[in-house]
mmCIF file of C-alpha atoms in Angstrom:
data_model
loop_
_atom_site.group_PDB
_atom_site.id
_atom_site.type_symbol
_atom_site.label_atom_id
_atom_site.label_comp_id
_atom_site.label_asym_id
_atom_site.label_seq_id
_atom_site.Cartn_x
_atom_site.Cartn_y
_atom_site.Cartn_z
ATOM 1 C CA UNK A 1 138.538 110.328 -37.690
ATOM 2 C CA UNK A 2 141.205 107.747 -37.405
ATOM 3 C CA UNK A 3 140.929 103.897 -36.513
ATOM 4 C CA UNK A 4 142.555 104.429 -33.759
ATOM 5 C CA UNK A 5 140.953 108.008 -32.346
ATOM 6 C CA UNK A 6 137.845 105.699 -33.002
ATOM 7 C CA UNK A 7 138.459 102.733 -30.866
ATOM 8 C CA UNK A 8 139.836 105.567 -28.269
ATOM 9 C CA UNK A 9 136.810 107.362 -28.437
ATOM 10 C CA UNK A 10 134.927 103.697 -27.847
ATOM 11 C CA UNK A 11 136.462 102.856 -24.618
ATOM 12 C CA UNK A 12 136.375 106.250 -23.531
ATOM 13 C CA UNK A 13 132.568 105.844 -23.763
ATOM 14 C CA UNK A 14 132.442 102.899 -21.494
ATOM 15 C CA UNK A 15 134.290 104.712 -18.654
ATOM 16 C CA UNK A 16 132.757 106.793 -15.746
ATOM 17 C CA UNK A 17 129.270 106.264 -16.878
ATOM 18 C CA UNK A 18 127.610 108.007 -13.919
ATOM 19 C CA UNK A 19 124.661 105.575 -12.541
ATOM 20 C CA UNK A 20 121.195 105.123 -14.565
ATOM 21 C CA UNK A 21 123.161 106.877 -17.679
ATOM 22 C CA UNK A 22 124.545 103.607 -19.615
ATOM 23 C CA UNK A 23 125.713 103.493 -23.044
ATOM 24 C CA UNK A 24 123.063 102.804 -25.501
ATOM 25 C CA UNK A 25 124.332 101.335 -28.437
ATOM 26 C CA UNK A 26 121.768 100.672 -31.298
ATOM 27 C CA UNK A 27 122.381 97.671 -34.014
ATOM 28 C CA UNK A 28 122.454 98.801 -37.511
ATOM 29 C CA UNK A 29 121.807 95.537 -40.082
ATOM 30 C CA UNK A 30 123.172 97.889 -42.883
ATOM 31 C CA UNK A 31 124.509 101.414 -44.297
ATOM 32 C CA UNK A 32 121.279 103.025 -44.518
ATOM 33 C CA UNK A 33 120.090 102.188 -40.911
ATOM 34 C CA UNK A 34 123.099 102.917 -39.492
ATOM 35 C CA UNK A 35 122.935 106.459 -41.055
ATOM 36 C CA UNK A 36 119.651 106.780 -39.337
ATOM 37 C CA UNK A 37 120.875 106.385 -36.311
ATOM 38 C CA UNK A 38 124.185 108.794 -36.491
ATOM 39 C CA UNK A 39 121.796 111.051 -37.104
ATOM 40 C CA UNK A 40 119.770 110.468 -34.404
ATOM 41 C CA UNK A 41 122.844 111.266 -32.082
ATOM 42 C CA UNK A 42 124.554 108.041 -31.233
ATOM 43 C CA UNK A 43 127.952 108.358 -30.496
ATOM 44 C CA UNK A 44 128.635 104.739 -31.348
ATOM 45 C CA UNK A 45 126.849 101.822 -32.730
ATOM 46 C CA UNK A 46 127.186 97.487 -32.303
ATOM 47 C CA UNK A 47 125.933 95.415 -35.202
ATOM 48 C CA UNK A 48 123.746 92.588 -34.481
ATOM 49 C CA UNK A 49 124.133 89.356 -36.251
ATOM 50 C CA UNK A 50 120.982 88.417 -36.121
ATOM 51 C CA UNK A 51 119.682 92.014 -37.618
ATOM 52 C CA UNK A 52 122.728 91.915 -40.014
ATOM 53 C CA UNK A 53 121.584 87.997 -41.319
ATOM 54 C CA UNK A 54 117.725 88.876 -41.831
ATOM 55 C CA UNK A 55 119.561 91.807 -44.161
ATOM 56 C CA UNK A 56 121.083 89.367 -45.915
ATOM 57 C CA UNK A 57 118.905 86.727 -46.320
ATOM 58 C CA UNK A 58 119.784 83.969 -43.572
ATOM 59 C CA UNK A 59 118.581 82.865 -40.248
ATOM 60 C CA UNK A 60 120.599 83.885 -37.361
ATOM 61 C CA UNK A 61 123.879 81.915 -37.024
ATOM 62 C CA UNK A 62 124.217 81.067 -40.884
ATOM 63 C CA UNK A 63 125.547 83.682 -42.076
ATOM 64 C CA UNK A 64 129.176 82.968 -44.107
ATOM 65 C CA UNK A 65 131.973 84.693 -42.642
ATOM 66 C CA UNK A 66 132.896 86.802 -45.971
ATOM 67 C CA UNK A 67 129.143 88.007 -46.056
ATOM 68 C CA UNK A 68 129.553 89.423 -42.829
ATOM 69 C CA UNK A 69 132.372 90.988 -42.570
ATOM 70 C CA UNK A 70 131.405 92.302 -45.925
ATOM 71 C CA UNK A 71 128.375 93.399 -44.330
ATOM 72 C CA UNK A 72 130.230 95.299 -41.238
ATOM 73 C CA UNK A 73 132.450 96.854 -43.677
ATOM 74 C CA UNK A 74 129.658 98.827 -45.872
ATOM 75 C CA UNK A 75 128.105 99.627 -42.102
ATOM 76 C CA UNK A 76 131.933 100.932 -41.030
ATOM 77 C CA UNK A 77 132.394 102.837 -43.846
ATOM 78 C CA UNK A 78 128.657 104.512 -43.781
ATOM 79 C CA UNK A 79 129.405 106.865 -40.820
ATOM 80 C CA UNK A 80 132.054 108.373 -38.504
ATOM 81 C CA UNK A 81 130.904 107.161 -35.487
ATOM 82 C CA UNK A 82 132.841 104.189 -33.818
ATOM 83 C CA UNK A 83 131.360 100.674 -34.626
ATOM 84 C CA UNK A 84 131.441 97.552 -32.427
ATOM 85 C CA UNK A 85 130.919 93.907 -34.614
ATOM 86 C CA UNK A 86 128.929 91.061 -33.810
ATOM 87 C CA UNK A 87 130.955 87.899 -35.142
ATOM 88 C CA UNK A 88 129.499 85.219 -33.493
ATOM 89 C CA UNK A 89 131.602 82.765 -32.025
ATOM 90 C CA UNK A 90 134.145 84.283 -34.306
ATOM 91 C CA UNK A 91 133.461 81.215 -37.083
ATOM 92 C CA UNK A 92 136.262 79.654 -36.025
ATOM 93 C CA UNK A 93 138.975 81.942 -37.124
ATOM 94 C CA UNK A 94 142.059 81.911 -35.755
ATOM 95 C CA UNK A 95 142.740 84.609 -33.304
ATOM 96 C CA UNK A 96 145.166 86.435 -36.275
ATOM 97 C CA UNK A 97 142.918 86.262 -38.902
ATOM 98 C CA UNK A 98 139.957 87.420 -36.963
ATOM 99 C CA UNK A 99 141.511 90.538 -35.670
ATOM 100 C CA UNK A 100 142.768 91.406 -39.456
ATOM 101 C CA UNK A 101 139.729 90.650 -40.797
ATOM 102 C CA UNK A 102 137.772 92.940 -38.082
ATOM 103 C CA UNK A 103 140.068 95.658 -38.900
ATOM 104 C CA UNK A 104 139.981 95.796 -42.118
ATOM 105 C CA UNK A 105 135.982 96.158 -41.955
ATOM 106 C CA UNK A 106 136.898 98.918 -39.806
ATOM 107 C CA UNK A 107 135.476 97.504 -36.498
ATOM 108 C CA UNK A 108 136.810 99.113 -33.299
ATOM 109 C CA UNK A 109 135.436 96.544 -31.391
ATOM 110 C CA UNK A 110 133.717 93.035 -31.452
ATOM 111 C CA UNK A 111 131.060 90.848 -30.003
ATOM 112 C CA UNK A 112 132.035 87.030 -29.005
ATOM 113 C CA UNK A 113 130.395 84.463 -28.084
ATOM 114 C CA UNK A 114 131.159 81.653 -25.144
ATOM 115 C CA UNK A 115 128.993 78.503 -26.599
ATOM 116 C CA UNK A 116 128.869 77.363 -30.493
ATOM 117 C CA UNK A 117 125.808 75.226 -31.857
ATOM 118 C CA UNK A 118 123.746 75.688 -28.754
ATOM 119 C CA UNK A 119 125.927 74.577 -26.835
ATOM 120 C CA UNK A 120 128.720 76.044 -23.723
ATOM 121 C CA UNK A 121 132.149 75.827 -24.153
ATOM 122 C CA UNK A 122 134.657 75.330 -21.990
ATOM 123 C CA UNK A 123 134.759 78.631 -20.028
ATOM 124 C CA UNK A 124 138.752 78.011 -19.153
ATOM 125 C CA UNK A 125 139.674 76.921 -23.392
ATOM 126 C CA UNK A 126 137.220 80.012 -24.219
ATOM 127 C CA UNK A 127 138.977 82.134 -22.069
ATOM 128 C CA UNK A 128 142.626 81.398 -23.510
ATOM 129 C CA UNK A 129 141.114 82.043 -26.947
ATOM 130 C CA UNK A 130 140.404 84.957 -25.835
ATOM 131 C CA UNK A 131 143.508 85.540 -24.358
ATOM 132 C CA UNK A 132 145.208 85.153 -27.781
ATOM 133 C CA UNK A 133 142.688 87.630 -29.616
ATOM 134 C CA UNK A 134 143.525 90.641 -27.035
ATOM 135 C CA UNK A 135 147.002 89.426 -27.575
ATOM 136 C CA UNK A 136 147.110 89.752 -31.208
ATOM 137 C CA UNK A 137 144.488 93.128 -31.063
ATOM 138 C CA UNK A 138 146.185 94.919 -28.295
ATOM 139 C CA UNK A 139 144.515 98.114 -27.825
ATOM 140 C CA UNK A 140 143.181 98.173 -31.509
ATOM 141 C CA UNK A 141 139.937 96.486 -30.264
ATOM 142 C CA UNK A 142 137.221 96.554 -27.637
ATOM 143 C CA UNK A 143 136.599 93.231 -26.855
ATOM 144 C CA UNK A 144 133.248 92.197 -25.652
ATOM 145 C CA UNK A 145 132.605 89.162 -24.664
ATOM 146 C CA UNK A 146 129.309 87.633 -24.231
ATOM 147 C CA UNK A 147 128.178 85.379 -21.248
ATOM 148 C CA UNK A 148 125.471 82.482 -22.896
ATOM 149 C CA UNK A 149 124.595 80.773 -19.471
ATOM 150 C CA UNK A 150 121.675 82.359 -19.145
ATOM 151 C CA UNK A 151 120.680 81.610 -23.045
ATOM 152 C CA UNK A 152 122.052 78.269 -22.444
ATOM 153 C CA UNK A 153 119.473 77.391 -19.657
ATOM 154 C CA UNK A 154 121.917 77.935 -16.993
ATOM 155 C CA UNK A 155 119.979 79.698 -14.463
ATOM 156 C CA UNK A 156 122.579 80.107 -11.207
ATOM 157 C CA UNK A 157 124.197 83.507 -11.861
ATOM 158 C CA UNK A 158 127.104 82.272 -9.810
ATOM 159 C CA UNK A 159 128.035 80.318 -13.178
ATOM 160 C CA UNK A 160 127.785 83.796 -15.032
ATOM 161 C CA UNK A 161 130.345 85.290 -12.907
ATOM 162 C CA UNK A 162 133.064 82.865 -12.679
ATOM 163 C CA UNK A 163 133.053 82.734 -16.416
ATOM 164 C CA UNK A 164 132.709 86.590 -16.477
ATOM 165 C CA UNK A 165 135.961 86.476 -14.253
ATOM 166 C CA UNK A 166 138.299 84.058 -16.879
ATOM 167 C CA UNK A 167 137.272 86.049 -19.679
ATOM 168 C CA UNK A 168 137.808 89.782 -17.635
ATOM 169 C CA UNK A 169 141.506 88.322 -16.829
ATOM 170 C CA UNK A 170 142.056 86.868 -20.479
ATOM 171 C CA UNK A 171 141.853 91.107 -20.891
ATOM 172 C CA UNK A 172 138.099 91.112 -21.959
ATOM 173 C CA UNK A 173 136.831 95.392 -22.090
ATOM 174 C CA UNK A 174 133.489 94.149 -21.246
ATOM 175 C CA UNK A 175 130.844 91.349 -20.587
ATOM 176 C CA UNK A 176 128.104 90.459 -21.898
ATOM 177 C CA UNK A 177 125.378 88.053 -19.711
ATOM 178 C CA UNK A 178 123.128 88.322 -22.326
ATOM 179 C CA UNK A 179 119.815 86.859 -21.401
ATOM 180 C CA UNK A 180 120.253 87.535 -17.572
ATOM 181 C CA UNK A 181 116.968 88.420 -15.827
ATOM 182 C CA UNK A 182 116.808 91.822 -14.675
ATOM 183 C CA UNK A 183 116.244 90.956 -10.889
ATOM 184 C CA UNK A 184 120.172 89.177 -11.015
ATOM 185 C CA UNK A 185 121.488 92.345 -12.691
ATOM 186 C CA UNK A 186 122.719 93.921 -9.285
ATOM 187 C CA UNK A 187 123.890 90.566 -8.029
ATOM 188 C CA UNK A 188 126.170 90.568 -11.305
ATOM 189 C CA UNK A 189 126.768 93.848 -10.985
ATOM 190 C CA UNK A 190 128.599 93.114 -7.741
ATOM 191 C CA UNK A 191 130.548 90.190 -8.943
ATOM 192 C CA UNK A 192 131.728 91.142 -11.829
ATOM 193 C CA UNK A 193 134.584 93.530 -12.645
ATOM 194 C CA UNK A 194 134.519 96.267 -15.215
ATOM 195 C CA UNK A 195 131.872 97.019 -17.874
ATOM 196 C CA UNK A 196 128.506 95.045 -18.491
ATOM 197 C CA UNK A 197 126.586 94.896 -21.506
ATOM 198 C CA UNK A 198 123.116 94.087 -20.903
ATOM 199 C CA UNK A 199 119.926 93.367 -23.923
ATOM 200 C CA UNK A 200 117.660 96.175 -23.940
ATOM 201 C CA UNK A 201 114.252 96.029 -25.448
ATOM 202 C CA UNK A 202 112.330 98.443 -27.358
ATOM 203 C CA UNK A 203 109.327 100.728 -25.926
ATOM 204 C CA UNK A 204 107.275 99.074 -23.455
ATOM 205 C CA UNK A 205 108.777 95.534 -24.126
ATOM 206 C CA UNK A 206 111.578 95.489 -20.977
ATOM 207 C CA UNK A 207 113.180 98.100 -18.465
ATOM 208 C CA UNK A 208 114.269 101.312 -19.994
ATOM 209 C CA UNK A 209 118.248 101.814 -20.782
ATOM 210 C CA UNK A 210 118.151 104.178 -17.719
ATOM 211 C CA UNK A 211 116.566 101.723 -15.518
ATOM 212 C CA UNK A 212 119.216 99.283 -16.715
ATOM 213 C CA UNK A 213 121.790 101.766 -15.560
ATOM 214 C CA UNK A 214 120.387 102.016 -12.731
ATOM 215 C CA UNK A 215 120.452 98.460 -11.460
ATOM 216 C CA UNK A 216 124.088 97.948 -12.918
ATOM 217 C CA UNK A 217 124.566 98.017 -16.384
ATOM 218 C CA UNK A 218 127.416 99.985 -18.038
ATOM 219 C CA UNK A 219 126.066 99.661 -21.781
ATOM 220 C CA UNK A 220 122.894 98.683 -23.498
ATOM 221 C CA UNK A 221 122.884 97.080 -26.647
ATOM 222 C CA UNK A 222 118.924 95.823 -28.810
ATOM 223 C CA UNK A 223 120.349 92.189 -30.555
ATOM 224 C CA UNK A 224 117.578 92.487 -34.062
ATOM 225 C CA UNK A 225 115.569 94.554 -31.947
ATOM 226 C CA UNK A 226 115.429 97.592 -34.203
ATOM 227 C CA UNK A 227 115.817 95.321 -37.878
ATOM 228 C CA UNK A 228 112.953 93.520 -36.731
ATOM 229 C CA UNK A 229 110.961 96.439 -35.666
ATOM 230 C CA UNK A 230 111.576 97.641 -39.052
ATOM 231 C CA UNK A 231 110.702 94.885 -40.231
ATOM 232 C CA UNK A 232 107.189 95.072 -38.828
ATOM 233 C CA UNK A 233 106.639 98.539 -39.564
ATOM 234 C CA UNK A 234 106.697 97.721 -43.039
ATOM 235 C CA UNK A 235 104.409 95.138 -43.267
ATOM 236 C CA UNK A 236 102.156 97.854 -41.969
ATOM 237 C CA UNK A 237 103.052 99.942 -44.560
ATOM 238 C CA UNK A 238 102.396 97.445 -47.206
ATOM 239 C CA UNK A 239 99.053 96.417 -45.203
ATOM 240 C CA UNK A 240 97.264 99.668 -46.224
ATOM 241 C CA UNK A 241 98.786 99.949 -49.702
ATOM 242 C CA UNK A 242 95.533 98.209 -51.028
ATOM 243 C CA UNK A 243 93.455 100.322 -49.009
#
């Protein structure tokens, strides 16, 4: 399949999602788990950058830039499903470079981020940077762009959709509030335009993807969820090997 039939075949995914039925998009952290879950039937997956830095031997957020694009590159080239990257706050690329380098990992979409350090940015500068990304992407990528107020201890979801807004018109495919209780999900839902991304959590941990759809989201994506799980499953494994 082509880069481009790929990132067709990704926004294609996000369209007409018929209530409670949201895309689920798992996080692979490298070739082998991303495998896994082609196999499992996923018609698309979204690296994490958390899951993809535990992989690689750093907390979240401190992973170098040529690691991880390294790192979405072996993922890209593992399957032939469609595959959405987590950059961060895009580690302060320039809009060119970032777009080159995502395609070249053969991304068809990306994950970025609206505060740097813990802290917001400037939802109006953010959203002119992202302006110049779609500029310099134009349909080659699905841009997702995440919301941090709610990560950023910014409670009022009024603040979540007036950023949501800027970054929709800077030609955002999708939003991410990423934190955002579930109870505000209809609320955003109804003020914001277009596909939402919302953090789903494994087993009995949160609200099921469906139940997600339900109240609103368009697409369901697990952060480290499934690295981490991974994680612990093996330390069970190793628990009993001196049984």
């Amino acid at each position: 399949m082509s880069d481009v039939s790929k990132v067709e075949l990704f926004r294609s995914l996000h369209r007409h999602r018929p209530q409670g039925d949201p895309l689920v998009l798992p996080g692979p952290w490298d070739a082998a788990s991303a495998r896994v879950f082609v196999e499992a039937g996923f018609p698309a997956l979204a690296t994490p950058s958390a899951g993809v830095a535990a992989s690689l031997g750093y907390e979240d957020g401190a992973t170098p830039a040529d690691e991880m694009f390294d790192a979405v590159g072996r993922i890209a080239r593992a399957v032939d499903v469609p595959v959405s990257a987590d950059v961060e706050d895009g580690y302060g690329l320039a809009p060119k470079e970032l777009v080159e380098r995502l395609l070249e990992a053969g991304a068809v979409g990306c994950n970025l981020e609206d505060s740097e350090g813990g802290v917001l940015k400037d939802p109006h500068a953010h959203a002119d940077w992202l302006a110049e990304v779609r500029s310099v992407a134009a349909d080659r990528l699905f841009v997702n762009a995440r919301v941090d107020t709610f990560l950023r201890g910014v409670e009022d979801p009024e603040r979540a959709i007036e950023r949501a807004a800027l970054y929709v018109a800077a030609g955002a495919d999708c939003v991410y509030p990423i934190g955002a209780p579930t109870a505000v999900l209809p609320l955003l839902r109804a003020g914001i335009e277009g596909p939402i991304n919302m953090y789903g959590r494994l087993g009995a941990e949160g609200p099921s993807p469906a139940a997600l759809g339900e109240l609103g989201a368009t697409r369901v994506t697990f952060g480290p969820g499934f690295q981490r799980r991974a994680a612990e499953a093996l330390r069970e494994i190793t628990e009993t090997l001196g049984d």
